[in-house]
Short mmCIF file of C-alpha atoms in Angstrom, two decimals:
data_model
loop_
_atom_site.label_atom_id
_atom_site.label_comp_id
_atom_site.label_asym_id
_atom_site.label_seq_id
_atom_site.Cartn_x
_atom_site.Cartn_y
_atom_site.Cartn_z
CA LEU A 543 58.99 -35.01 246.58
CA LYS A 544 58.74 -38.66 247.23
CA ASN A 545 60.78 -41.30 245.45
CA GLU A 546 62.67 -44.41 246.27
CA VAL A 547 65.83 -42.32 247.32
CA LEU A 548 64.41 -39.37 248.94
CA GLU A 549 61.21 -37.94 250.38
CA LEU A 550 60.36 -34.63 251.96
CA ARG A 551 58.89 -34.99 255.58
CA LYS A 552 58.17 -32.33 258.24
CA GLN A 553 61.73 -32.45 259.62
CA GLY A 554 63.31 -32.17 256.28
CA LEU A 555 64.60 -34.45 253.49
CA TYR A 556 64.33 -38.12 254.48
CA CYS A 557 65.75 -41.33 253.00
CA PRO A 558 63.52 -44.20 253.84
CA ALA A 559 66.03 -46.95 252.65
CA GLY A 560 68.52 -45.61 255.12
CA ASP A 561 66.28 -44.16 257.75
CA PHE A 562 68.14 -40.81 258.11
CA PHE A 563 67.38 -37.16 257.47
CA ILE A 564 69.53 -34.63 255.75
CA ASP A 565 70.07 -31.42 257.63
CA PRO A 566 66.90 -31.81 259.62
CA ARG A 567 64.83 -29.72 261.96
CA GLY A 568 63.34 -30.99 265.24
CA GLN A 569 64.69 -34.10 266.85
CA VAL A 570 65.56 -37.18 264.54
CA ASN A 571 67.42 -40.37 265.23
CA ARG A 572 70.03 -39.98 262.51
CA ALA A 573 71.04 -36.75 260.89
CA VAL A 574 73.32 -36.34 257.89
CA ILE A 575 74.83 -32.88 258.00
CA THR A 576 75.92 -30.85 254.98
CA HIS A 577 77.81 -28.16 256.83
CA ALA A 578 78.09 -26.49 260.27
CA HIS A 579 75.93 -23.35 259.70
CA SER A 580 73.08 -23.18 262.19
CA ASP A 581 70.26 -23.50 259.67
CA HIS A 582 71.86 -26.83 258.43
CA GLY A 583 73.56 -28.39 261.37
CA ARG A 584 71.15 -28.05 264.33
CA SER A 585 71.50 -29.44 267.85
CA GLY A 586 68.97 -31.99 269.45
CA HIS A 587 69.36 -34.95 267.21
CA ASN A 588 70.58 -38.40 268.59
CA SER A 589 73.25 -39.01 266.10
CA TYR A 590 75.06 -37.07 263.43
CA LEU A 591 77.21 -37.91 260.37
CA CYS A 592 79.40 -35.16 258.46
CA SER A 593 82.62 -34.76 256.68
CA ASP A 594 85.75 -34.97 258.53
CA THR A 595 86.58 -31.44 258.36
CA CYS A 596 83.06 -30.33 259.33
CA LYS A 597 83.11 -32.38 262.50
CA SER A 598 85.20 -30.00 264.71
CA LEU A 599 83.25 -26.90 263.42
CA LEU A 600 79.93 -28.74 264.11
CA GLN A 601 80.98 -29.53 267.58
CA ILE A 602 81.59 -25.76 268.33
CA ARG A 603 78.09 -25.20 267.16
CA ILE A 604 76.12 -28.03 268.63
CA GLY A 605 78.34 -29.17 271.64
CA GLN A 606 81.41 -31.19 272.12
CA ASP A 607 79.48 -34.15 273.57
CA SER A 608 77.12 -34.57 270.66
CA ASN A 609 77.26 -37.92 268.98
CA ILE A 610 78.99 -37.05 265.74
CA GLU A 611 80.66 -39.55 263.47
CA SER A 612 82.49 -38.44 260.20
CA LEU A 613 83.62 -39.56 256.80
CA PRO A 614 86.42 -38.38 254.61
CA PHE A 615 85.15 -36.91 251.36
CA GLY A 616 84.50 -39.36 248.59
CA GLU A 617 84.39 -42.46 250.93
CA LYS A 618 81.34 -44.43 250.63
CA THR A 619 79.44 -45.79 253.66
CA ASN A 620 76.33 -48.11 253.83
CA ILE A 621 73.37 -46.92 255.83
CA GLY A 622 70.58 -49.53 255.67
CA GLY A 623 69.81 -49.90 252.01
CA ALA A 624 71.52 -46.60 251.00
CA VAL A 625 75.12 -45.89 249.97
CA VAL A 626 76.04 -42.40 251.35
CA SER A 627 79.21 -40.18 250.51
CA PHE A 628 80.21 -36.51 250.92
CA HIS A 629 81.50 -34.58 248.14
CA PRO A 630 83.13 -30.97 248.58
CA ALA A 631 80.49 -28.16 248.28
CA GLY A 632 82.97 -25.27 248.31
CA HIS A 633 80.76 -23.36 250.57
CA ILE A 634 82.75 -23.13 253.87
CA LEU A 635 85.37 -25.55 255.38
CA GLY A 636 84.00 -29.09 255.52
CA SER A 637 80.75 -28.27 253.55
CA ALA A 638 79.63 -31.16 251.55
CA GLN A 639 77.13 -32.43 249.03
CA VAL A 640 75.47 -35.56 250.26
CA ARG A 641 75.28 -38.21 247.52
CA VAL A 642 72.61 -40.86 248.22
CA GLU A 643 72.48 -43.97 246.18
CA VAL A 644 69.59 -46.60 246.52
CA LYS A 645 69.21 -49.44 243.99
CA GLY A 646 71.40 -47.76 241.40
CA GLN A 647 69.32 -44.38 241.68
CA VAL A 648 71.67 -41.58 242.72
CA TRP A 649 70.30 -38.28 244.32
CA VAL A 650 72.63 -35.51 245.35
CA VAL A 651 71.59 -32.82 248.08
CA SER A 652 73.75 -29.85 247.48
CA GLY A 653 73.52 -28.18 250.80
CA ASP A 654 74.88 -24.73 250.16
CA TYR A 655 77.57 -24.58 247.47
CA LYS A 656 79.83 -22.38 245.55
CA PRO A 657 81.86 -23.60 242.45
CA GLN A 658 84.01 -20.30 242.60
CA HIS A 659 87.59 -20.35 243.97
CA ASP A 660 87.92 -19.92 247.82
CA GLN A 661 91.34 -20.48 249.31
CA THR A 662 89.73 -21.32 252.76
CA CYS A 663 87.88 -24.48 251.83
CA GLU A 664 87.82 -27.65 249.79
CA PRO A 665 87.13 -26.88 246.04
CA PHE A 666 83.59 -27.60 244.86
CA GLU A 667 83.23 -31.13 243.12
CA LEU A 668 80.66 -31.74 240.44
CA VAL A 669 78.90 -35.14 240.95
CA LYS A 670 76.82 -36.63 238.21
CA CYS A 671 73.37 -37.84 239.40
CA HIS A 672 69.86 -38.76 238.45
CA GLY A 673 68.39 -36.16 240.71
CA TYR A 674 69.90 -33.00 242.08
CA ILE A 675 68.49 -30.82 245.01
CA SER A 676 70.09 -27.38 244.63
CA GLU A 677 70.10 -24.46 246.90
CA CYS A 678 69.23 -21.20 244.96
CA THR A 679 70.01 -18.41 247.49
CA PHE A 680 71.14 -15.95 244.59
CA GLY A 681 68.71 -17.27 241.90
CA LEU A 682 68.75 -14.10 239.70
CA PRO A 683 71.05 -13.05 237.09
CA VAL A 684 71.79 -9.74 238.89
CA TYR A 685 74.00 -11.70 241.11
CA ARG A 686 77.29 -12.35 239.47
CA TRP A 687 80.51 -12.55 241.40
CA GLN A 688 83.85 -11.08 240.67
CA PRO A 689 87.08 -13.31 241.54
CA GLU A 690 87.83 -13.11 245.32
CA GLN A 691 91.27 -11.57 244.67
CA ILE A 692 89.64 -8.44 243.37
CA ILE A 693 87.30 -8.24 246.49
CA HIS A 694 90.31 -8.91 248.77
CA GLN A 695 92.07 -5.91 247.04
CA GLN A 696 88.90 -3.68 247.52
CA ILE A 697 88.90 -4.53 251.26
CA ASN A 698 92.61 -3.84 251.70
CA GLN A 699 92.19 -0.62 249.80
CA TRP A 700 89.30 0.40 251.98
CA TRP A 701 91.19 -0.60 255.10
CA LYS A 702 94.35 1.40 253.94
CA GLU A 703 92.31 4.63 253.25
CA ASN A 704 90.49 4.44 256.72
CA ALA A 705 93.82 3.85 258.47
CA GLU A 706 95.43 6.84 256.72
CA GLU A 707 92.50 8.96 258.19
CA GLY A 708 93.17 7.44 261.55
CA ARG A 709 89.88 5.51 261.43
CA THR A 710 89.14 1.96 262.48
CA SER A 711 87.66 -0.43 259.97
CA LEU A 712 84.77 -2.47 261.32
CA LEU A 713 83.85 -5.31 258.76
CA PHE A 714 80.75 -7.29 259.25
CA ALA A 715 81.11 -10.88 258.04
CA TYR A 716 79.40 -14.03 259.13
CA SER A 717 81.42 -15.75 261.95
CA LEU A 718 81.88 -19.06 260.18
CA GLY A 719 83.22 -19.19 256.60
CA LYS A 720 82.94 -15.42 255.47
CA ALA A 721 85.06 -14.09 258.34
CA GLN A 722 87.71 -16.63 257.64
CA ARG A 723 87.56 -15.99 254.00
CA VAL A 724 88.00 -12.24 254.64
CA LEU A 725 90.83 -12.77 256.99
CA ALA A 726 92.77 -14.85 254.51
CA GLY A 727 92.84 -12.02 252.11
CA LEU A 728 93.84 -9.21 254.47
CA ASN A 729 97.21 -7.43 254.11
CA SER A 730 98.56 -7.22 257.71
CA GLU A 731 101.07 -4.55 256.83
CA VAL A 732 98.07 -2.06 257.00
CA GLY A 733 97.51 -2.41 260.68
CA PRO A 734 96.66 -4.88 263.44
CA ILE A 735 93.65 -7.26 263.16
CA TYR A 736 91.01 -7.97 265.77
CA VAL A 737 88.21 -10.36 265.64
CA HIS A 738 84.96 -10.59 267.61
CA SER A 739 84.83 -13.59 270.13
CA ALA A 740 82.24 -15.50 267.82
CA VAL A 741 84.69 -15.51 265.01
CA TYR A 742 87.78 -16.51 266.90
CA PRO A 743 87.15 -20.38 267.88
CA PHE A 744 86.89 -21.36 264.36
CA LEU A 745 90.27 -20.15 263.19
CA GLU A 746 92.33 -22.94 264.73
CA HIS A 747 90.40 -25.50 262.81
CA TYR A 748 90.69 -23.84 259.65
CA GLU A 749 94.40 -23.39 260.22
CA LYS A 750 94.61 -27.18 260.96
CA ALA A 751 92.91 -27.75 257.55
CA GLY A 752 95.70 -25.63 255.85
CA ALA A 753 94.14 -22.09 255.68
CA LYS A 754 96.74 -19.28 256.21
CA PHE A 755 95.75 -16.34 258.21
CA PRO A 756 97.64 -13.17 259.39
CA LEU A 757 98.20 -12.56 263.05
CA VAL A 758 94.64 -11.97 264.70
CA ALA A 759 93.99 -10.90 268.13
CA LYS A 760 90.60 -11.79 269.97
CA ILE A 761 88.45 -9.24 271.50
CA GLU A 762 87.83 -10.16 275.09
CA ARG A 763 84.82 -8.91 276.99
CA GLY A 764 85.50 -6.22 279.54
CA GLN A 765 89.00 -5.28 278.15
CA GLU A 766 89.96 -1.91 276.84
CA TYR A 767 91.50 -1.70 273.47
CA ASP A 768 92.98 1.07 271.39
CA PHE A 769 91.73 -0.06 267.96
CA GLY A 770 93.19 3.02 266.03
CA GLN A 771 93.93 1.82 262.54
CA ALA A 772 92.84 -1.66 263.06
CA MET A 773 90.60 -3.96 261.07
CA VAL A 774 87.95 -5.41 263.36
CA ILE A 775 85.89 -8.37 261.96
CA ALA A 776 82.39 -8.98 263.66
CA PRO A 777 79.43 -11.00 262.79
CA PRO A 778 76.48 -8.82 261.48
CA ALA A 779 74.31 -9.95 264.44
CA VAL A 780 76.22 -7.44 266.68
CA GLU A 781 75.61 -4.57 264.23
CA ASP A 782 73.03 -2.90 266.23
CA SER A 783 74.20 -4.09 269.71
CA THR A 784 76.03 -2.28 272.49
CA TRP A 785 79.09 -4.04 271.38
CA THR A 786 79.32 -1.84 268.34
CA ARG A 787 78.95 1.40 270.17
CA LYS A 788 82.51 1.64 271.01
CA PHE A 789 83.22 1.91 267.24
CA ARG A 790 81.20 4.99 266.83
CA SER A 791 83.81 6.72 264.67
CA ALA A 792 84.78 3.64 262.69
CA ARG A 793 83.92 3.15 259.00
CA LYS A 794 81.58 0.13 258.68
CA ALA A 795 81.20 -2.39 255.97
CA PHE A 796 79.53 -5.65 255.20
CA ALA A 797 80.88 -8.51 253.21
CA SER A 798 78.01 -10.43 251.49
CA GLY A 799 76.66 -11.28 248.19
CA TRP A 800 73.52 -9.23 249.08
CA MET A 801 75.71 -6.13 248.75
CA ALA A 802 75.44 -6.49 245.04
CA VAL A 803 72.35 -4.50 245.01
CA ARG A 804 72.77 -0.88 246.26
CA GLY A 805 69.46 -0.80 248.04
CA ALA A 806 70.52 -3.64 250.38
CA ARG A 807 73.71 -1.66 251.17
CA ARG A 808 71.96 1.62 251.82
CA ARG A 809 69.22 0.21 254.09
CA ARG A 810 71.87 -0.64 256.51
CA ASN A 811 73.56 2.65 256.24
CA LEU A 812 76.89 1.25 255.71
CA ASP A 813 79.88 3.11 254.35
CA ARG A 814 80.74 0.14 252.03
CA GLY A 815 79.42 -3.17 250.87
CA PHE A 816 81.87 -5.74 249.68
CA ILE A 817 80.33 -8.45 247.28
CA LEU A 818 81.85 -11.63 248.70
CA SER A 819 79.51 -14.66 248.87
CA ASP A 820 79.76 -18.03 249.94
CA HIS A 821 76.98 -19.21 247.61
CA ALA A 822 76.92 -19.95 243.86
CA ASP A 823 76.02 -16.87 241.75
CA TRP A 824 73.64 -17.12 238.74
CA ASP A 825 76.18 -18.36 236.33
CA GLY A 826 77.36 -20.83 239.02
CA LEU A 827 74.04 -22.38 239.66
CA LEU A 828 73.43 -22.86 235.88
CA GLU A 829 76.83 -24.33 235.28
CA VAL A 830 76.56 -26.88 238.12
CA ILE A 831 72.92 -27.80 237.74
CA LYS A 832 73.46 -28.46 233.92
CA GLY A 833 76.79 -30.23 234.71
CA THR A 834 75.16 -32.78 237.06
CA GLU A 835 73.38 -34.02 233.99
CA ALA A 836 70.45 -34.68 236.44
CA GLU A 837 67.05 -35.76 234.97
CA GLU A 838 65.33 -34.12 237.78
CA ILE A 839 66.26 -30.82 239.52
CA LYS A 840 64.63 -29.43 242.71
CA VAL A 841 65.56 -26.00 244.02
CA THR A 842 65.28 -24.97 247.46
CA HIS A 843 66.70 -22.18 249.89
CA GLY A 844 65.71 -18.77 248.44
CA ASN A 845 63.19 -17.79 245.67
CA GLY A 846 63.54 -20.53 243.19
CA ASP A 847 60.73 -19.48 240.93
CA ALA A 848 62.90 -17.50 238.48
CA LEU A 849 65.63 -20.08 238.19
CA THR A 850 63.02 -22.84 237.83
CA ARG A 851 61.07 -21.16 235.03
CA TYR A 852 64.43 -20.23 233.38
CA LEU A 853 65.58 -23.87 233.25
CA GLN A 854 62.05 -25.11 232.26
CA GLU A 855 62.09 -22.90 229.33
CA GLN A 856 65.32 -24.42 228.31
CA GLY A 857 63.82 -27.92 228.54
CA TYR A 858 65.08 -29.00 231.95
CA ASN A 859 62.90 -30.95 234.38
CA CYS A 860 63.11 -28.56 237.26
CA SER A 861 60.87 -27.45 240.03
CA VAL A 862 60.93 -25.87 243.43
CA LEU A 863 61.14 -28.25 246.28
CA GLU A 864 57.70 -27.76 247.62
CA GLY A 865 57.19 -27.75 251.37
CA ALA A 866 60.82 -26.85 252.12
CA GLN A 867 61.29 -23.87 254.45
CA ILE A 868 62.06 -20.56 252.60
CA ARG A 869 65.02 -19.21 254.39
CA GLY A 870 65.97 -15.76 254.98
CA GLU A 871 69.21 -13.96 254.78
CA GLU A 872 70.73 -15.59 257.69
CA GLU A 873 74.21 -17.19 257.14
CA GLU A 874 74.90 -15.61 253.80
CA MET B 843 83.25 9.32 232.10
CA LYS B 844 85.22 7.00 234.37
CA LYS B 845 86.18 10.08 236.77
CA PHE B 846 82.40 11.06 236.90
CA ALA B 847 81.38 7.54 237.60
CA ALA B 848 84.04 7.41 240.37
CA LEU B 849 82.83 10.84 241.67
CA PHE B 850 79.23 9.51 241.87
CA HIS B 851 80.47 6.15 243.48
CA ASP B 852 82.18 8.15 246.30
CA LEU B 853 79.46 10.66 246.75
CA ASP B 854 77.03 7.78 247.03
CA SER B 855 78.96 5.95 249.59
CA MET B 856 79.87 8.98 251.85
CA THR B 857 77.67 9.76 254.75
CA LYS B 858 79.05 13.24 255.73
CA THR B 859 78.37 16.40 253.87
CA ASN B 860 81.84 17.74 254.40
CA ASP B 861 83.33 14.63 253.03
CA ARG B 862 81.16 15.11 249.82
CA LEU B 863 82.15 18.76 249.48
CA ASP B 864 85.86 17.82 249.67
CA ARG B 865 85.31 15.30 247.11
CA LEU B 866 83.59 17.49 244.71
CA VAL B 867 86.31 20.27 245.03
CA THR B 868 88.79 17.47 244.16
CA TYR B 869 86.83 16.55 241.11
CA PHE B 870 86.32 20.06 239.90
CA GLU B 871 89.94 20.99 240.22
CA ASN B 872 90.85 18.14 237.83
CA ALA B 873 87.91 18.02 235.42
CA CYS B 874 87.87 19.94 232.23
CA HIS B 875 85.30 22.74 232.05
CA GLU B 876 83.05 21.11 229.53
CA ASP B 877 82.58 17.98 231.71
CA SER B 878 82.09 20.23 234.79
CA ILE B 879 79.13 21.77 233.28
CA TRP B 880 77.43 18.36 232.75
CA VAL B 881 78.30 17.42 236.40
CA CYS B 882 76.79 20.47 237.78
CA TRP B 883 73.61 19.88 235.60
CA PHE B 884 73.34 16.21 236.73
CA LEU B 885 74.19 16.87 240.41
CA ALA B 886 71.59 19.69 240.52
CA GLY B 887 69.03 16.98 239.87
CA ASN B 888 68.43 17.38 236.18
CA ARG B 889 67.67 14.37 233.88
CA ILE B 890 67.08 13.82 230.23
CA LYS B 891 63.57 13.06 230.78
CA GLY B 892 61.48 10.56 228.83
CA ALA B 893 64.31 9.54 226.31
CA ILE B 894 63.14 5.94 226.57
CA LYS B 895 60.27 4.35 227.95
CA THR B 896 60.87 1.71 230.85
CA GLY B 897 59.25 -0.92 228.99
CA GLU B 898 61.44 -0.22 225.78
CA LEU B 899 64.56 -0.11 227.99
CA ARG B 900 63.66 -3.54 229.46
CA SER B 901 63.24 -5.01 225.86
CA PHE B 902 66.52 -3.54 224.94
CA LEU B 903 68.24 -5.24 227.85
CA SER B 904 66.43 -8.44 227.27
CA GLU B 905 67.83 -8.62 223.84
CA LYS B 906 71.27 -7.39 224.77
CA VAL B 907 71.91 -9.85 227.53
CA ASN B 908 69.86 -12.69 225.93
CA LEU B 909 67.58 -13.24 228.90
CA PRO B 910 63.74 -13.46 228.67
CA LEU B 911 61.76 -10.29 229.31
CA TRP B 912 60.00 -11.76 232.36
CA LEU B 913 63.39 -12.50 233.98
CA ILE B 914 64.42 -8.88 233.43
CA GLU B 915 61.22 -7.78 235.18
CA GLU B 916 61.95 -10.14 238.03
CA CYS B 917 65.44 -8.61 238.28
CA HIS B 918 64.01 -5.11 238.22
CA ASP B 919 61.59 -5.93 240.96
CA ARG B 920 64.42 -7.21 243.21
CA VAL B 921 66.91 -4.31 242.51
CA GLY B 922 64.25 -1.69 242.58
CA ASP B 923 65.93 0.65 240.15
CA LEU B 924 66.20 -0.08 236.36
CA ALA B 925 69.36 1.81 235.68
CA GLU B 926 71.02 -0.31 238.35
CA THR B 927 69.31 -3.51 236.88
CA VAL B 928 70.77 -2.50 233.46
CA SER B 929 74.30 -2.04 235.02
CA LEU B 930 74.15 -5.39 236.91
CA LEU B 931 72.93 -7.46 233.95
CA ALA B 932 74.86 -5.85 231.06
CA GLY B 933 77.99 -4.61 232.78
CA SER B 934 80.26 -2.50 230.81
CA ASP B 935 82.37 -3.71 227.97
CA SER B 936 84.23 -0.43 227.79
CA GLY B 937 87.56 -2.06 228.82
CA ASN B 938 89.97 0.75 229.64
CA LYS B 939 88.51 3.10 227.15
CA SER B 940 87.05 6.23 228.59
CA LEU B 941 85.72 9.20 226.92
CA GLY B 942 85.13 12.77 228.33
CA LEU B 943 81.57 13.38 229.63
CA ILE B 944 80.99 15.90 227.01
CA LYS B 945 81.69 13.27 224.36
CA SER B 946 79.77 10.53 226.05
CA PHE B 947 76.69 12.62 226.57
CA GLY B 948 76.99 14.21 223.23
CA ASN B 949 77.26 10.77 221.53
CA PHE B 950 74.45 9.62 223.80
CA SER B 951 72.07 12.54 223.07
CA SER B 952 72.48 12.14 219.52
CA LEU B 953 72.00 8.34 219.73
CA CYS B 954 68.87 8.96 221.83
CA VAL B 955 67.43 11.24 219.26
CA ARG B 956 68.29 8.67 216.54
CA TRP B 957 66.68 5.90 218.49
CA THR B 958 63.56 7.70 219.22
CA ARG B 959 63.25 8.39 215.35
CA LYS B 960 64.61 5.04 214.08
CA LYS B 961 64.27 2.59 216.98
CA GLY B 962 67.98 2.22 217.16
CA LYS B 963 69.97 1.14 220.07
CA PRO B 964 71.49 3.77 222.07
CA LEU B 965 72.31 2.46 225.25
CA PHE B 966 75.18 0.02 224.94
CA THR B 967 77.97 1.96 223.34
CA GLU B 968 81.59 1.34 223.62
CA HIS B 969 81.93 3.54 226.54
CA GLY B 970 79.30 1.64 228.54
CA ILE B 971 75.84 2.04 229.47
CA ILE B 972 74.39 5.53 230.09
CA CYS B 973 71.03 6.01 231.65
CA PRO B 974 71.03 9.34 233.19
CA TRP B 975 67.42 10.03 232.85
CA MET B 976 66.79 7.46 235.59
CA LYS B 977 66.34 8.31 239.15
CA CYS B 978 69.61 6.85 240.08
CA CYS B 979 71.48 8.75 237.38
CA LEU B 980 74.42 6.47 236.56
CA PHE B 981 75.53 3.08 237.20
CA ILE B 982 78.73 2.47 235.14
CA SER B 983 81.20 -0.24 235.69
CA PHE B 984 84.59 1.37 236.02
#
């Protein structure tokens, strides 16, 4: 990719007119960040620009002392010869699509996005543009999401059944975004709710932004707890660690879009998988990509070959963003 | 049919043999005898073999969900099981209707026979999608 607005360099997407990178790797002078997940907002850059609600989350991830400026959604700012603005991506709190305009040409970098409803973050905004760079984590039609209310009901039902058997419910969910989305839907009448220490720091920022959570206790290192009929939310990274050993008799589940496929669920030997994703599903990807009315579409993040071919067959100018790093399953 | 789908779902998600036995007892106490026979037959590992070839099933699916055949194949590669792929792509349009197992499989068997003779379309009936001859037995939205 190389045009007047954006080009792909070793560190990531670069805007020559404004001399900045979007979600770069390595060390750059100016980084524009779509959201605070660690594969997008990385430490080590000289200065950062992100959305207002992203700022406090990014500080938790990359350090309070980092040089971070922020903008409200929709407000335009000039960086060199480029006009830059953030538009809600609906992925997690503060997640943005970055709109870059140079000499009347508009490109939008989606970051990660989700057009489906999510009560814990700003709703996705469709932005018309000449070129759209879309994620495609779930770029196959086997991935189609149900409304989140249904998944919340399933989780509460599972929790209730476990509680009636006197078992603890241990639910793995990514610490930023997914965990909060799960928490917001829990029915606290079933029992107490605990969260792993990696999940806890983000809660106050979500609450400041208007999210409503039930009462939650943080699990402190070295303390003894009687979890009993509790719901415990922890990041999947601790699944095979010593931390999880104290939950030997607990029922275990994972909340992720990958859980749509049975094999992914069984390989982890989980009792349950809840299909709750922070990314667009197949229908969501198509709806958004077509909705932008972009003349040129690039897909990245995930296996974009199928989506690309499907759109090409329908007459869209779509291709895989060559050279972009293929990301694994982290942060889904 | 939905009770059997629920039974299969529960057995699949359980990790303890005793839990599975309890679940089976509950099912058989409530199921009608004709259905119970089918359930025993399937859970003993039997399948209706070779009713439809994999390639033909994929072609059906392609037509039913209006997606190109190569995309069905991509999905099958990702999911690993064709019955599950069918279920994920086509879902079930059965709504709240549910037939007894005996009726579902009765209808299904006759449809299979008809299909093999006339190249009809047996899979997408009003009570959902039935592909018991696959390794995975059944994936029915319920």
